[in-house]
Amino acid sequence: MKLIRVNNYQEMSRMGAKEIIKFVNKNPQGVLGLATGSSPIGLYKELVSDYQQNSTNYAEITSFNLDEYVGIDKNNPQSYYYFMMQHLFQHINIKENNINIPNGSAKDLKEECESYEDKLRFCPIDIQILGIGANGHIGFNEPGTSVNSRVHIAELDKKTRIDNARFFYSLEEVPTYAITMGIKNIMEAKKIILLAYGEEKAQAVYSMLKGDVTEKMPASILRKHPNITIIADHKATVLLDALGDQEASV
Ligand code: F6R
């Protein structure tokens, strides 16, 4: 596990994007695992600006998003599909057919989970981008989710709904369920890059790195992954710094 401390959001985004661009150039048929939320927006912006300047080629790249809200159609501006189109996909030359995001408005959600799982089985993820919830969730794997979980329907934690209410007009509008890759799917990615910024993430980052490895703190399971880099700003590492812990910093 490598922890890279950076000064701010922009540095975090640049560093994450650099890794992805290097990977895409070396592996034009690679498979990217993508996240939504505030953490990767800057990284996607960097990918778009690199694409405009250097024509990095995504024509044969495949992508899999971590999750999607249940009951929200892909054309709804609150959907993660819409988010990905807006922040990344419509600006680069990735093919629509190579984009995979769970369908949260599928009639049969169980079948949708199985079909997403099948696609992942045939197309293992090379690099997975992750954010981290203030409660330590990864994807929508909330505290208490099994380490053996695969693609499933998750009930969102109260804290997660409150945190995500900023993207909606009211808390009531925030969906209660989502389809999410499970912890096992995430752990199967060959490489993971986790982005954490801001003081709201300080406790989660601390517990992920220094607390027990436990299902109560889903991100702590990542300590068992053989190839994970955490890129975090100084606000997110403030509790580690309080320990005088500069271990693994660069
Ligand atoms: C998003 C996802 C979530 C977020 C997490 C952090 O696809 O799976 O786990 O990464 O909630 O969200 P932000 O980045 O908005 O703080």
PDB file of C-alpha atoms and ligand atoms in Angstrom:
ATOM      1  CA  MET A   1       0.000   0.000   0.000  1.00  0.00           C
ATOM      2  CA  LYS A   2       1.421   3.315  -1.025  1.00  0.00           C
ATOM      3  CA  LEU A   3       0.252   6.625   0.422  1.00  0.00           C
ATOM      4  CA  ILE A   4       1.044   9.725  -1.580  1.00  0.00           C
ATOM      5  CA  ARG A   5       0.431  12.974   0.249  1.00  0.00           C
ATOM      6  CA  VAL A   6      -0.346  15.980  -1.896  1.00  0.00           C
ATOM      7  CA  ASN A   7      -1.063  19.613  -1.089  1.00  0.00           C
ATOM      8  CA  ASN A   8      -4.489  20.009  -2.613  1.00  0.00           C
ATOM      9  CA  TYR A   9      -7.292  18.692  -4.798  1.00  0.00           C
ATOM     10  CA  GLN A  10      -5.633  19.792  -8.021  1.00  0.00           C
ATOM     11  CA  GLU A  11      -2.403  17.939  -7.257  1.00  0.00           C
ATOM     12  CA  MET A  12      -4.415  14.857  -6.304  1.00  0.00           C
ATOM     13  CA  SER A  13      -6.327  15.033  -9.584  1.00  0.00           C
ATOM     14  CA  ARG A  14      -3.192  15.550 -11.684  1.00  0.00           C
ATOM     15  CA  MET A  15      -1.344  12.699 -10.068  1.00  0.00           C
ATOM     16  CA  GLY A  16      -4.280  10.312 -10.485  1.00  0.00           C
ATOM     17  CA  ALA A  17      -4.781  11.361 -14.095  1.00  0.00           C
ATOM     18  CA  LYS A  18      -1.085  10.870 -14.871  1.00  0.00           C
ATOM     19  CA  GLU A  19      -1.357   7.227 -13.799  1.00  0.00           C
ATOM     20  CA  ILE A  20      -4.429   6.653 -15.954  1.00  0.00           C
ATOM     21  CA  ILE A  21      -2.936   8.353 -19.013  1.00  0.00           C
ATOM     22  CA  LYS A  22       0.285   6.339 -18.689  1.00  0.00           C
ATOM     23  CA  PHE A  23      -1.779   3.162 -18.396  1.00  0.00           C
ATOM     24  CA  VAL A  24      -4.008   3.962 -21.400  1.00  0.00           C
ATOM     25  CA  ASN A  25      -0.993   4.752 -23.573  1.00  0.00           C
ATOM     26  CA  LYS A  26       0.662   1.451 -22.650  1.00  0.00           C
ATOM     27  CA  ASN A  27      -2.558  -0.605 -22.714  1.00  0.00           C
ATOM     28  CA  PRO A  28      -4.835   0.759 -25.433  1.00  0.00           C
ATOM     29  CA  GLN A  29      -7.240  -2.162 -24.855  1.00  0.00           C
ATOM     30  CA  GLY A  30      -7.194  -1.856 -21.083  1.00  0.00           C
ATOM     31  CA  VAL A  31     -10.112  -1.927 -18.676  1.00  0.00           C
ATOM     32  CA  LEU A  32     -10.748   1.006 -16.340  1.00  0.00           C
ATOM     33  CA  GLY A  33     -12.898   0.894 -13.225  1.00  0.00           C
ATOM     34  CA  LEU A  34     -14.441   4.306 -12.575  1.00  0.00           C
ATOM     35  CA  ALA A  35     -16.115   6.133  -9.722  1.00  0.00           C
ATOM     36  CA  THR A  36     -18.436   9.117  -9.477  1.00  0.00           C
ATOM     37  CA  GLY A  37     -18.729  11.752  -6.741  1.00  0.00           C
ATOM     38  CA  SER A  38     -16.622  14.836  -6.062  1.00  0.00           C
ATOM     39  CA  SER A  39     -13.285  13.061  -5.657  1.00  0.00           C
ATOM     40  CA  PRO A  40     -12.652  12.045  -9.299  1.00  0.00           C
ATOM     41  CA  ILE A  41     -14.156  15.109 -11.043  1.00  0.00           C
ATOM     42  CA  GLY A  42     -10.778  16.888 -11.194  1.00  0.00           C
ATOM     43  CA  LEU A  43      -9.080  13.740 -12.432  1.00  0.00           C
ATOM     44  CA  TYR A  44     -11.639  13.422 -15.244  1.00  0.00           C
ATOM     45  CA  LYS A  45     -11.082  17.085 -16.105  1.00  0.00           C
ATOM     46  CA  GLU A  46      -7.363  16.356 -16.417  1.00  0.00           C
ATOM     47  CA  LEU A  47      -8.079  13.359 -18.683  1.00  0.00           C
ATOM     48  CA  VAL A  48     -10.266  15.537 -20.900  1.00  0.00           C
ATOM     49  CA  SER A  49      -7.671  18.272 -21.174  1.00  0.00           C
ATOM     50  CA  ASP A  50      -4.953  15.676 -21.928  1.00  0.00           C
ATOM     51  CA  TYR A  51      -7.222  14.172 -24.592  1.00  0.00           C
ATOM     52  CA  GLN A  52      -7.672  17.577 -26.185  1.00  0.00           C
ATOM     53  CA  GLN A  53      -3.948  18.275 -26.164  1.00  0.00           C
ATOM     54  CA  ASN A  54      -2.413  14.849 -26.803  1.00  0.00           C
ATOM     55  CA  SER A  55      -5.236  12.778 -28.351  1.00  0.00           C
ATOM     56  CA  THR A  56      -4.726   9.933 -25.873  1.00  0.00           C
ATOM     57  CA  ASN A  57      -6.700   7.134 -27.466  1.00  0.00           C
ATOM     58  CA  TYR A  58      -9.674   5.582 -25.641  1.00  0.00           C
ATOM     59  CA  ALA A  59     -11.180   3.927 -28.730  1.00  0.00           C
ATOM     60  CA  GLU A  60     -10.449   0.405 -27.456  1.00  0.00           C
ATOM     61  CA  ILE A  61     -10.652   1.126 -23.740  1.00  0.00           C
ATOM     62  CA  THR A  62     -13.450  -0.517 -21.762  1.00  0.00           C
ATOM     63  CA  SER A  63     -14.869   1.051 -18.617  1.00  0.00           C
ATOM     64  CA  PHE A  64     -16.898  -0.249 -15.696  1.00  0.00           C
ATOM     65  CA  ASN A  65     -18.462   2.088 -13.185  1.00  0.00           C
ATOM     66  CA  LEU A  66     -18.710   1.059  -9.575  1.00  0.00           C
ATOM     67  CA  ASP A  67     -22.340   1.828  -9.030  1.00  0.00           C
ATOM     68  CA  GLU A  68     -25.643   3.425  -9.955  1.00  0.00           C
ATOM     69  CA  TYR A  69     -28.670   4.549  -7.972  1.00  0.00           C
ATOM     70  CA  VAL A  70     -31.724   2.310  -8.108  1.00  0.00           C
ATOM     71  CA  GLY A  71     -34.843   3.920  -9.574  1.00  0.00           C
ATOM     72  CA  ILE A  72     -32.999   6.646 -11.463  1.00  0.00           C
ATOM     73  CA  ASP A  73     -33.090   6.469 -15.218  1.00  0.00           C
ATOM     74  CA  LYS A  74     -29.815   7.009 -17.085  1.00  0.00           C
ATOM     75  CA  ASN A  75     -31.148  10.212 -18.684  1.00  0.00           C
ATOM     76  CA  ASN A  76     -31.894  11.722 -15.281  1.00  0.00           C
ATOM     77  CA  PRO A  77     -29.227  14.340 -14.453  1.00  0.00           C
ATOM     78  CA  GLN A  78     -28.853  12.723 -11.001  1.00  0.00           C
ATOM     79  CA  SER A  79     -27.838   9.388 -12.501  1.00  0.00           C
ATOM     80  CA  TYR A  80     -24.248   8.261 -12.445  1.00  0.00           C
ATOM     81  CA  TYR A  81     -24.546   7.530 -16.159  1.00  0.00           C
ATOM     82  CA  TYR A  82     -25.333  11.205 -16.755  1.00  0.00           C
ATOM     83  CA  PHE A  83     -22.474  12.220 -14.442  1.00  0.00           C
ATOM     84  CA  MET A  84     -19.993  10.128 -16.391  1.00  0.00           C
ATOM     85  CA  MET A  85     -21.194  11.447 -19.752  1.00  0.00           C
ATOM     86  CA  GLN A  86     -20.995  15.016 -18.517  1.00  0.00           C
ATOM     87  CA  HIS A  87     -17.596  14.800 -16.833  1.00  0.00           C
ATOM     88  CA  LEU A  88     -15.758  12.361 -19.083  1.00  0.00           C
ATOM     89  CA  PHE A  89     -17.305  10.166 -21.723  1.00  0.00           C
ATOM     90  CA  GLN A  90     -18.763  12.799 -24.042  1.00  0.00           C
ATOM     91  CA  HIS A  91     -15.386  14.545 -24.175  1.00  0.00           C
ATOM     92  CA  ILE A  92     -13.153  11.594 -25.147  1.00  0.00           C
ATOM     93  CA  ASN A  93     -13.294   8.962 -27.884  1.00  0.00           C
ATOM     94  CA  ILE A  94     -14.417   6.015 -25.734  1.00  0.00           C
ATOM     95  CA  LYS A  95     -17.042   3.922 -27.558  1.00  0.00           C
ATOM     96  CA  GLU A  96     -20.548   3.836 -26.129  1.00  0.00           C
ATOM     97  CA  ASN A  97     -20.507   0.017 -26.434  1.00  0.00           C
ATOM     98  CA  ASN A  98     -17.441  -0.187 -24.243  1.00  0.00           C
ATOM     99  CA  ILE A  99     -19.016   1.819 -21.416  1.00  0.00           C
ATOM    100  CA  ASN A 100     -20.518  -0.262 -18.624  1.00  0.00           C
ATOM    101  CA  ILE A 101     -22.642   1.244 -15.861  1.00  0.00           C
ATOM    102  CA  PRO A 102     -25.261  -0.756 -13.962  1.00  0.00           C
ATOM    103  CA  ASN A 103     -28.811   0.021 -15.040  1.00  0.00           C
ATOM    104  CA  GLY A 104     -30.538   1.263 -11.910  1.00  0.00           C
ATOM    105  CA  SER A 105     -33.914   1.369 -13.600  1.00  0.00           C
ATOM    106  CA  ALA A 106     -33.808  -2.239 -14.870  1.00  0.00           C
ATOM    107  CA  LYS A 107     -37.094  -4.091 -14.373  1.00  0.00           C
ATOM    108  CA  ASP A 108     -35.336  -7.058 -12.851  1.00  0.00           C
ATOM    109  CA  LEU A 109     -32.587  -5.675 -10.630  1.00  0.00           C
ATOM    110  CA  LYS A 110     -31.341  -9.103  -9.569  1.00  0.00           C
ATOM    111  CA  GLU A 111     -30.854 -10.063 -13.195  1.00  0.00           C
ATOM    112  CA  GLU A 112     -29.092  -6.730 -13.807  1.00  0.00           C
ATOM    113  CA  CYS A 113     -26.644  -7.518 -10.974  1.00  0.00           C
ATOM    114  CA  GLU A 114     -25.966 -10.975 -12.441  1.00  0.00           C
ATOM    115  CA  SER A 115     -25.403  -9.617 -15.898  1.00  0.00           C
ATOM    116  CA  TYR A 116     -23.005  -6.924 -14.598  1.00  0.00           C
ATOM    117  CA  GLU A 117     -21.153  -9.612 -12.663  1.00  0.00           C
ATOM    118  CA  ASP A 118     -20.856 -11.737 -15.827  1.00  0.00           C
ATOM    119  CA  LYS A 119     -19.458  -8.817 -17.793  1.00  0.00           C
ATOM    120  CA  LEU A 120     -16.875  -8.180 -15.077  1.00  0.00           C
ATOM    121  CA  ARG A 121     -15.898 -11.830 -15.050  1.00  0.00           C
ATOM    122  CA  PHE A 122     -15.052 -11.704 -18.748  1.00  0.00           C
ATOM    123  CA  CYS A 123     -13.382  -8.327 -18.531  1.00  0.00           C
ATOM    124  CA  PRO A 124     -11.260  -7.986 -15.380  1.00  0.00           C
ATOM    125  CA  ILE A 125     -10.474  -4.442 -14.286  1.00  0.00           C
ATOM    126  CA  ASP A 126      -6.898  -3.261 -14.709  1.00  0.00           C
ATOM    127  CA  ILE A 127      -7.092  -0.009 -12.731  1.00  0.00           C
ATOM    128  CA  GLN A 128      -9.920   0.894 -10.387  1.00  0.00           C
ATOM    129  CA  ILE A 129     -10.419   4.507  -9.303  1.00  0.00           C
ATOM    130  CA  LEU A 130     -12.056   4.803  -5.882  1.00  0.00           C
ATOM    131  CA  GLY A 131     -13.282   7.543  -3.604  1.00  0.00           C
ATOM    132  CA  ILE A 132     -13.993   6.855   0.051  1.00  0.00           C
ATOM    133  CA  GLY A 133     -17.140   7.651   2.004  1.00  0.00           C
ATOM    134  CA  ALA A 134     -16.871   9.568   5.267  1.00  0.00           C
ATOM    135  CA  ASN A 135     -18.117   6.327   6.882  1.00  0.00           C
ATOM    136  CA  GLY A 136     -15.437   4.284   5.079  1.00  0.00           C
ATOM    137  CA  HIS A 137     -17.623   2.922   2.307  1.00  0.00           C
ATOM    138  CA  ILE A 138     -16.137   2.012  -1.075  1.00  0.00           C
ATOM    139  CA  GLY A 139     -18.537   1.854  -3.980  1.00  0.00           C
ATOM    140  CA  PHE A 140     -21.812   1.623  -2.076  1.00  0.00           C
ATOM    141  CA  ASN A 141     -20.429  -1.083   0.172  1.00  0.00           C
ATOM    142  CA  GLU A 142     -21.511   0.379   3.459  1.00  0.00           C
ATOM    143  CA  PRO A 143     -20.140  -0.634   6.884  1.00  0.00           C
ATOM    144  CA  GLY A 144     -21.046  -4.254   7.563  1.00  0.00           C
ATOM    145  CA  THR A 145     -20.881  -5.403   3.922  1.00  0.00           C
ATOM    146  CA  SER A 146     -19.246  -8.806   3.482  1.00  0.00           C
ATOM    147  CA  VAL A 147     -15.701  -8.950   2.100  1.00  0.00           C
ATOM    148  CA  ASN A 148     -17.044 -11.653  -0.216  1.00  0.00           C
ATOM    149  CA  SER A 149     -19.766  -9.435  -1.671  1.00  0.00           C
ATOM    150  CA  ARG A 150     -20.143  -9.233  -5.429  1.00  0.00           C
ATOM    151  CA  VAL A 151     -22.400  -7.031  -7.552  1.00  0.00           C
ATOM    152  CA  HIS A 152     -25.509  -6.500  -5.445  1.00  0.00           C
ATOM    153  CA  ILE A 153     -28.252  -4.122  -4.435  1.00  0.00           C
ATOM    154  CA  ALA A 154     -27.129  -2.109  -1.437  1.00  0.00           C
ATOM    155  CA  GLU A 155     -29.163  -0.069   0.977  1.00  0.00           C
ATOM    156  CA  LEU A 156     -27.524   3.327   1.438  1.00  0.00           C
ATOM    157  CA  ASP A 157     -26.450   4.265   4.932  1.00  0.00           C
ATOM    158  CA  LYS A 158     -28.243   7.233   6.499  1.00  0.00           C
ATOM    159  CA  LYS A 159     -24.887   9.070   6.589  1.00  0.00           C
ATOM    160  CA  THR A 160     -24.291   8.391   2.892  1.00  0.00           C
ATOM    161  CA  ARG A 161     -27.724   9.730   1.965  1.00  0.00           C
ATOM    162  CA  ILE A 162     -27.079  12.874   3.991  1.00  0.00           C
ATOM    163  CA  ASP A 163     -23.617  13.302   2.402  1.00  0.00           C
ATOM    164  CA  ASN A 164     -25.035  12.828  -1.102  1.00  0.00           C
ATOM    165  CA  ALA A 165     -28.027  15.121  -0.510  1.00  0.00           C
ATOM    166  CA  ARG A 166     -25.827  17.966  -1.794  1.00  0.00           C
ATOM    167  CA  PHE A 167     -26.391  16.624  -5.318  1.00  0.00           C
ATOM    168  CA  PHE A 168     -30.202  16.677  -4.898  1.00  0.00           C
ATOM    169  CA  TYR A 169     -32.834  19.290  -4.012  1.00  0.00           C
ATOM    170  CA  SER A 170     -33.706  17.532  -0.773  1.00  0.00           C
ATOM    171  CA  LEU A 171     -32.700  14.551   1.352  1.00  0.00           C
ATOM    172  CA  GLU A 172     -36.005  12.817   0.503  1.00  0.00           C
ATOM    173  CA  GLU A 173     -34.976  12.721  -3.149  1.00  0.00           C
ATOM    174  CA  VAL A 174     -31.751  10.805  -2.461  1.00  0.00           C
ATOM    175  CA  PRO A 175     -32.348   7.184  -3.462  1.00  0.00           C
ATOM    176  CA  THR A 176     -32.320   4.544  -0.757  1.00  0.00           C
ATOM    177  CA  TYR A 177     -30.815   1.767  -2.849  1.00  0.00           C
ATOM    178  CA  ALA A 178     -28.046   1.382  -5.395  1.00  0.00           C
ATOM    179  CA  ILE A 179     -26.527  -1.361  -7.512  1.00  0.00           C
ATOM    180  CA  THR A 180     -22.881  -1.624  -6.600  1.00  0.00           C
ATOM    181  CA  MET A 181     -19.860  -3.751  -7.328  1.00  0.00           C
ATOM    182  CA  GLY A 182     -19.099  -5.731  -4.191  1.00  0.00           C
ATOM    183  CA  ILE A 183     -15.927  -5.603  -2.144  1.00  0.00           C
ATOM    184  CA  LYS A 184     -14.698  -8.804  -3.800  1.00  0.00           C
ATOM    185  CA  ASN A 185     -15.092  -7.225  -7.265  1.00  0.00           C
ATOM    186  CA  ILE A 186     -13.125  -4.177  -6.130  1.00  0.00           C
ATOM    187  CA  MET A 187     -10.394  -6.338  -4.610  1.00  0.00           C
ATOM    188  CA  GLU A 188     -10.094  -8.214  -7.922  1.00  0.00           C
ATOM    189  CA  ALA A 189      -8.932  -5.082  -9.759  1.00  0.00           C
ATOM    190  CA  LYS A 190      -5.248  -5.450 -10.614  1.00  0.00           C
ATOM    191  CA  LYS A 191      -4.468  -1.978  -9.342  1.00  0.00           C
ATOM    192  CA  ILE A 192      -6.441   0.490  -7.229  1.00  0.00           C
ATOM    193  CA  ILE A 193      -6.042   4.250  -6.961  1.00  0.00           C
ATOM    194  CA  LEU A 194      -8.022   5.754  -4.085  1.00  0.00           C
ATOM    195  CA  LEU A 195      -8.528   9.516  -3.960  1.00  0.00           C
ATOM    196  CA  ALA A 196      -9.242  11.281  -0.658  1.00  0.00           C
ATOM    197  CA  TYR A 197      -9.402  14.988  -0.027  1.00  0.00           C
ATOM    198  CA  GLY A 198     -10.818  17.285   2.616  1.00  0.00           C
ATOM    199  CA  GLU A 199     -11.159  17.054   6.349  1.00  0.00           C
ATOM    200  CA  GLU A 200     -14.491  15.165   6.148  1.00  0.00           C
ATOM    201  CA  LYS A 201     -12.420  12.174   5.025  1.00  0.00           C
ATOM    202  CA  ALA A 202      -9.736  12.417   7.725  1.00  0.00           C
ATOM    203  CA  GLN A 203     -11.349   9.920  10.096  1.00  0.00           C
ATOM    204  CA  ALA A 204     -12.060   7.429   7.325  1.00  0.00           C
ATOM    205  CA  VAL A 205      -8.497   7.694   5.976  1.00  0.00           C
ATOM    206  CA  TYR A 206      -7.092   7.217   9.461  1.00  0.00           C
ATOM    207  CA  SER A 207      -9.275   4.177  10.181  1.00  0.00           C
ATOM    208  CA  MET A 208      -8.570   2.702   6.747  1.00  0.00           C
ATOM    209  CA  LEU A 209      -4.823   2.838   7.350  1.00  0.00           C
ATOM    210  CA  LYS A 210      -4.454   2.476  11.084  1.00  0.00           C
ATOM    211  CA  GLY A 211      -7.619   0.826  12.419  1.00  0.00           C
ATOM    212  CA  ASP A 212      -8.561  -2.833  12.421  1.00  0.00           C
ATOM    213  CA  VAL A 213      -9.132  -4.559   9.110  1.00  0.00           C
ATOM    214  CA  THR A 214     -12.847  -5.097   9.534  1.00  0.00           C
ATOM    215  CA  GLU A 215     -16.090  -5.169   7.587  1.00  0.00           C
ATOM    216  CA  LYS A 216     -17.226  -2.346   9.864  1.00  0.00           C
ATOM    217  CA  MET A 217     -14.803  -0.128   7.928  1.00  0.00           C
ATOM    218  CA  PRO A 218     -15.013  -1.415   4.329  1.00  0.00           C
ATOM    219  CA  ALA A 219     -12.013   0.617   3.095  1.00  0.00           C
ATOM    220  CA  SER A 220      -9.758  -1.112   5.651  1.00  0.00           C
ATOM    221  CA  ILE A 221     -10.072  -4.321   3.596  1.00  0.00           C
ATOM    222  CA  LEU A 222      -8.050  -2.538   0.906  1.00  0.00           C
ATOM    223  CA  ARG A 223      -4.969  -2.989   3.105  1.00  0.00           C
ATOM    224  CA  LYS A 224      -4.989  -6.587   1.838  1.00  0.00           C
ATOM    225  CA  HIS A 225      -4.786  -5.495  -1.806  1.00  0.00           C
ATOM    226  CA  PRO A 226      -1.363  -6.097  -3.367  1.00  0.00           C
ATOM    227  CA  ASN A 227      -1.280  -2.940  -5.487  1.00  0.00           C
ATOM    228  CA  ILE A 228      -3.060   0.081  -4.087  1.00  0.00           C
ATOM    229  CA  THR A 229      -2.035   3.720  -4.121  1.00  0.00           C
ATOM    230  CA  ILE A 230      -3.838   6.275  -1.985  1.00  0.00           C
ATOM    231  CA  ILE A 231      -3.528   9.871  -3.103  1.00  0.00           C
ATOM    232  CA  ALA A 232      -4.638  12.162  -0.290  1.00  0.00           C
ATOM    233  CA  ASP A 233      -4.377  15.841   0.469  1.00  0.00           C
ATOM    234  CA  HIS A 234      -3.098  17.143   3.801  1.00  0.00           C
ATOM    235  CA  LYS A 235      -6.606  17.750   5.138  1.00  0.00           C
ATOM    236  CA  ALA A 236      -7.515  14.098   4.616  1.00  0.00           C
ATOM    237  CA  THR A 237      -4.312  12.943   6.350  1.00  0.00           C
ATOM    238  CA  VAL A 238      -4.515  15.355   9.256  1.00  0.00           C
ATOM    239  CA  LEU A 239      -5.136  12.596  11.831  1.00  0.00           C
ATOM    240  CA  LEU A 240      -2.211  10.537  10.529  1.00  0.00           C
ATOM    241  CA  ASP A 241      -0.032  13.627  10.677  1.00  0.00           C
ATOM    242  CA  ALA A 242      -1.105  14.201  14.282  1.00  0.00           C
ATOM    243  CA  LEU A 243       0.514  10.838  15.023  1.00  0.00           C
ATOM    244  CA  GLY A 244       3.726  12.156  13.505  1.00  0.00           C
ATOM    245  CA  ASP A 245       3.269   9.366  11.002  1.00  0.00           C
ATOM    246  CA  GLN A 246       5.135  10.179   7.826  1.00  0.00           C
ATOM    247  CA  GLU A 247       5.497   6.505   6.987  1.00  0.00           C
ATOM    248  CA  ALA A 248       5.040   5.659   3.289  1.00  0.00           C
ATOM    249  CA  SER A 249       4.849   9.320   2.316  1.00  0.00           C
ATOM    250  CA  VAL A 250       6.653  10.588  -0.775  1.00  0.00           C
TER     251      VAL A 250
HETATM  252  C1  F6R B   1     -19.063   6.759  -6.233  1.00  0.00           C
HETATM  253  C2  F6R B   1     -18.858   5.854  -5.106  1.00  0.00           C
HETATM  254  C3  F6R B   1     -18.699   6.358  -3.714  1.00  0.00           C
HETATM  255  C4  F6R B   1     -17.860   7.629  -3.604  1.00  0.00           C
HETATM  256  C5  F6R B   1     -17.770   8.087  -2.157  1.00  0.00           C
HETATM  257  C6  F6R B   1     -17.025   9.400  -2.032  1.00  0.00           C
HETATM  258  O1  F6R B   1     -19.182   6.059  -7.434  1.00  0.00           O
HETATM  259  O2  F6R B   1     -18.862   4.696  -5.305  1.00  0.00           O
HETATM  260  O3  F6R B   1     -18.110   5.347  -2.928  1.00  0.00           O
HETATM  261  O4  F6R B   1     -16.582   7.403  -4.118  1.00  0.00           O
HETATM  262  O5  F6R B   1     -19.057   8.247  -1.631  1.00  0.00           O
HETATM  263  O6  F6R B   1     -17.758  10.404  -2.638  1.00  0.00           O
HETATM  264  P1  F6R B   1     -17.166  11.854  -2.873  1.00  0.00           P
HETATM  265  O7  F6R B   1     -16.030  11.704  -3.815  1.00  0.00           O
HETATM  266  O8  F6R B   1     -18.299  12.638  -3.477  1.00  0.00           O
HETATM  267  O9  F6R B   1     -16.749  12.366  -1.553  1.00  0.00           O
END
